[in-house]
Amino acid sequence: MKLLKDFMDMKNHGEKITMLTAYDYPSAKQAEQAGIDIILVGDSLGMTVLGYESTVDVTLEDMKHHARAARRGAKDTYIVVDMPFGTVGIDDTTDIQYAMELYRDTNANALKIEGAHIAPLIKKCTQNGIPIVAHLGLTPQSFGITGYKLQATSKEAAEALIEDAKRIEQSGAVMLVLEAIPSDLAAVITKVLSIPVIGIGAGAETDGQVLVYHDVLHYGVDHKPKFVKRYGDFSTGVDALKTYHEEVKAGIFPSPEFTYKKQIMDEVNE
Ligand code: KIV
């Protein structure tokens, strides 16, 4: 398994880091087989696999359930698990308890937390031995305030984001995810920080890229943001299911090829 030291080396040697979401046994297994460097059990699972409206509905139990399945599918890949909405920003004691619980119960390698306001929690988690990946720029748990749009588009907002990024590094974050920000700003932050910076909708100059499994494979999602490239097309599964449905109705399936011999009843009737 690649570890933090390896990701630091990759940053320092200019080798790009790949991160992909996976939320269950088969997707994690596929990600590991594909050689993906880091699996993110992201709270995007709320929309992609649970059919929720937003990540705000995702619970700690949802995250634990899916992260455990992902770990069973990818025993040899670094796994980052999202702290869901409602488990951060309560009070120092409760936040750290939730973090410890999620980290311990999922056998994760690190937890990811959204927002710059959590710098003190990053410090506390780090002191308690929990590696934290920070997430800045568009932070979907705050969509009610920010909307789902490009962030840090003014000079002031860009400067503030650079300061936030420095602050979370100083607090002990081991990695940073930057979502939906201008590519030149992401490039500056990547240069300024010594920890690896992984981008999604943040251009090509970050240390690595993260995409959502269901977006990459066009699986159950219709909307395609500008930054998503589809590398496969699981949407054709619907055609396969239609054919199955039609073949059963028409008595075509199961044909003899898919049928156990009638031997037993022949013997009974003898
Ligand atoms: O939950 C998620 O999938 C994420 C990525 C968008 C980075 O946080």
XYZ file of C-alpha atoms and ligand atoms in Angstrom:
278
model
C 0.000 0.000 0.000
C 1.247 3.502 -0.838
C 1.428 5.682 2.268
C 1.742 9.399 3.013
C 5.497 9.348 2.508
C 4.940 7.957 -0.994
C 2.430 10.707 -1.820
C 4.928 13.325 -0.604
C 7.597 11.739 -2.817
C 5.195 11.754 -5.766
C 4.539 15.468 -5.231
C 8.239 16.221 -4.945
C 9.090 14.220 -8.074
C 6.180 15.548 -10.125
C 4.437 12.169 -10.372
C 0.689 12.723 -10.468
C -1.479 11.166 -7.761
C -4.763 9.489 -8.723
C -7.732 9.501 -6.371
C -11.118 8.017 -7.172
C -14.250 7.673 -5.110
C -15.462 4.159 -4.395
C -18.209 3.323 -1.977
C -18.600 -0.421 -1.963
C -16.849 -3.761 -2.406
C -16.920 -4.041 -6.237
C -16.017 -0.417 -7.002
C -13.167 -0.429 -4.476
C -11.934 -3.737 -5.880
C -11.962 -2.287 -9.397
C -10.145 0.860 -8.242
C -7.442 -1.229 -6.594
C -7.122 -3.479 -9.655
C -6.771 -0.349 -11.810
C -3.876 0.834 -9.647
C -5.613 3.969 -8.318
C -3.356 5.521 -5.658
C -6.048 6.640 -3.200
C -9.681 5.636 -2.746
C -12.028 8.270 -1.378
C -15.163 7.009 0.300
C -16.753 10.380 -0.318
C -20.060 11.567 1.028
C -21.050 11.996 -2.629
C -22.258 8.425 -2.036
C -25.398 10.118 -0.736
C -26.370 11.093 -4.273
C -24.593 8.457 -6.355
C -25.648 5.311 -4.504
C -28.271 6.276 -1.935
C -30.396 8.639 -4.017
C -30.322 11.499 -1.494
C -30.777 15.087 -2.650
C -27.416 16.242 -1.282
C -24.522 15.234 0.946
C -26.285 16.917 3.865
C -28.465 13.800 4.297
C -25.526 11.422 4.674
C -25.127 9.984 8.183
C -22.167 8.664 10.126
C -23.701 5.179 9.862
C -23.924 5.527 6.046
C -20.240 6.436 5.913
C -19.217 3.567 8.177
C -21.275 1.003 6.253
C -19.848 1.998 2.873
C -16.288 2.550 4.056
C -16.161 -0.928 5.586
C -17.352 -2.436 2.303
C -14.765 -0.423 0.357
C -12.023 -1.610 2.709
C -13.071 -5.234 2.132
C -12.718 -4.624 -1.615
C -9.383 -2.784 -1.440
C -7.227 -4.098 1.365
C -4.065 -2.715 -0.182
C -5.086 0.833 -1.104
C -4.882 4.026 0.967
C -8.484 4.884 1.865
C -9.748 8.319 2.854
C -13.236 8.568 4.382
C -15.380 11.697 4.510
C -16.630 13.065 7.821
C -20.320 13.640 7.003
C -22.428 16.737 7.610
C -23.417 17.136 11.254
C -20.356 15.437 12.708
C -18.102 18.483 12.503
C -18.467 21.928 14.035
C -20.532 20.895 17.072
C -17.953 21.297 19.837
C -14.339 20.198 20.214
C -15.090 17.098 22.289
C -17.945 15.805 20.137
C -16.106 16.457 16.858
C -13.037 14.505 17.923
C -15.200 11.665 19.255
C -16.955 11.333 15.884
C -13.604 11.460 14.092
C -12.129 8.748 16.312
C -15.212 6.577 15.896
C -15.192 6.846 12.088
C -11.441 6.313 11.825
C -11.431 3.279 14.121
C -14.619 1.608 12.852
C -13.713 1.821 9.157
C -10.016 1.028 9.275
C -9.494 4.141 7.139
C -6.038 5.577 6.504
C -7.255 9.168 6.806
C -10.429 11.219 7.168
C -11.456 14.120 4.948
C -13.101 17.213 6.404
C -14.577 20.162 4.513
C -13.923 23.831 5.215
C -11.223 26.089 6.602
C -13.013 26.657 9.912
C -11.966 23.158 10.983
C -8.276 24.036 11.379
C -8.471 23.511 15.203
C -10.095 20.098 14.658
C -7.323 19.161 12.203
C -4.831 19.987 14.943
C -6.698 17.917 17.511
C -7.107 14.937 15.156
C -3.411 15.107 14.256
C -2.452 15.156 17.947
C -4.635 12.076 18.413
C -3.042 10.237 15.504
C -5.734 10.705 12.853
C -4.411 11.945 9.480
C -6.688 14.588 7.992
C -7.234 15.477 4.335
C -8.705 18.980 4.152
C -11.198 20.045 1.457
C -11.421 23.679 0.316
C -12.934 25.631 -2.580
C -16.389 24.285 -3.316
C -17.372 22.334 -0.217
C -20.616 20.524 -1.095
C -21.812 20.244 2.521
C -22.168 24.063 2.442
C -24.051 24.185 -0.877
C -26.906 26.002 0.876
C -24.568 28.969 1.292
C -22.233 28.706 -1.704
C -24.311 26.930 -4.342
C -22.616 24.448 -6.672
C -20.470 26.859 -8.631
C -16.897 27.935 -9.264
C -15.427 29.407 -6.057
C -12.778 32.033 -5.292
C -13.378 34.049 -8.433
C -12.524 37.470 -6.934
C -9.029 38.671 -5.943
C -10.084 38.856 -2.287
C -11.569 35.364 -2.283
C -8.490 33.952 -4.013
C -6.185 35.547 -1.428
C -8.375 34.272 1.401
C -8.246 30.756 -0.040
C -4.454 30.830 -0.220
C -4.360 31.867 3.457
C -6.858 29.138 4.393
C -4.753 26.551 2.592
C -1.632 27.640 4.469
C -3.545 27.534 7.749
C -4.823 23.998 7.254
C -1.303 22.849 6.366
C 0.056 24.476 9.521
C -2.684 22.710 11.492
C -1.320 19.370 10.347
C -3.430 18.381 7.312
C -1.646 15.676 5.329
C -3.274 16.493 2.006
C -5.657 19.018 0.481
C -8.526 18.537 -1.953
C -9.374 21.669 -3.945
C -12.738 21.657 -5.686
C -14.074 23.964 -8.422
C -11.652 26.851 -8.334
C -9.779 28.634 -11.162
C -6.836 26.569 -12.387
C -4.259 29.345 -11.944
C -5.245 29.737 -8.288
C -5.019 25.959 -7.772
C -1.545 26.038 -9.351
C -0.390 28.732 -6.898
C -1.755 26.848 -3.874
C -0.100 23.638 -5.091
C 3.251 25.450 -5.272
C 2.888 27.202 -1.934
C 1.982 24.078 0.060
C 4.361 21.274 0.809
C 1.555 18.699 1.254
C 0.001 17.057 -1.848
C -2.880 18.978 -3.415
C -5.524 16.963 -5.255
C -7.873 18.800 -7.586
C -11.375 18.254 -8.893
C -12.402 20.961 -11.324
C -9.182 22.768 -10.400
C -7.111 22.328 -13.561
C -4.075 20.277 -14.477
C -1.416 21.774 -12.225
C -2.402 20.218 -8.915
C -0.393 17.245 -7.636
C -3.189 14.867 -8.491
C -6.787 14.479 -9.584
C -9.908 13.082 -7.968
C -13.081 12.109 -9.780
C -16.290 10.373 -8.782
C -16.546 6.702 -9.843
C -20.093 7.119 -11.162
C -19.073 10.163 -13.244
C -16.020 8.407 -14.697
C -18.093 5.398 -15.709
C -21.337 7.219 -16.577
C -23.172 5.015 -14.099
C -26.533 6.224 -12.828
C -25.705 9.914 -13.245
C -27.074 12.136 -15.989
C -25.485 15.487 -15.214
C -21.912 15.904 -16.471
C -19.987 18.834 -14.986
C -17.391 20.478 -17.265
C -14.467 18.891 -15.373
C -15.730 15.304 -15.709
C -14.294 13.038 -18.369
C -16.202 9.799 -18.920
C -13.846 6.867 -19.387
C -16.536 4.203 -19.632
C -20.252 3.891 -20.237
C -22.165 1.800 -17.724
C -25.364 3.513 -18.871
C -25.582 0.760 -21.508
C -26.498 -1.528 -18.608
C -30.101 -0.390 -19.110
C -30.105 -1.902 -22.608
C -28.771 -5.168 -21.212
C -31.492 -5.205 -18.552
C -34.167 -4.495 -21.217
C -32.936 -7.452 -23.243
C -33.053 -9.695 -20.150
C -36.595 -8.522 -19.424
C -37.696 -9.135 -23.013
C -36.038 -12.558 -23.259
C -37.732 -13.813 -20.098
C -41.098 -12.535 -21.333
C -40.538 -14.208 -24.717
C -39.365 -17.522 -23.206
C -35.930 -17.142 -24.781
C -34.132 -17.129 -21.430
C -33.181 -19.531 -19.919
C -32.302 -21.629 -22.976
C -30.873 -25.179 -22.473
C -27.383 -23.671 -22.189
C -28.395 -22.038 -18.910
C -30.491 -24.899 -17.535
C -29.596 -27.858 -15.284
C -30.612 -31.197 -16.749
C -34.020 -32.599 -15.857
C -32.348 -35.858 -14.796
C -33.823 -36.007 -11.279
C -37.457 -35.826 -12.350
C -36.795 -38.351 -15.121
C -35.587 -40.764 -12.421
C -38.558 -40.004 -10.157
C -40.950 -40.713 -13.016
C -39.348 -44.068 -13.863
O -17.515 13.190 -1.712
C -16.821 13.351 -2.712
O -16.947 12.661 -3.731
C -15.787 14.382 -2.684
C -15.055 14.665 -3.944
C -15.900 15.509 -4.808
C -13.744 15.270 -3.698
O -15.587 14.984 -1.674
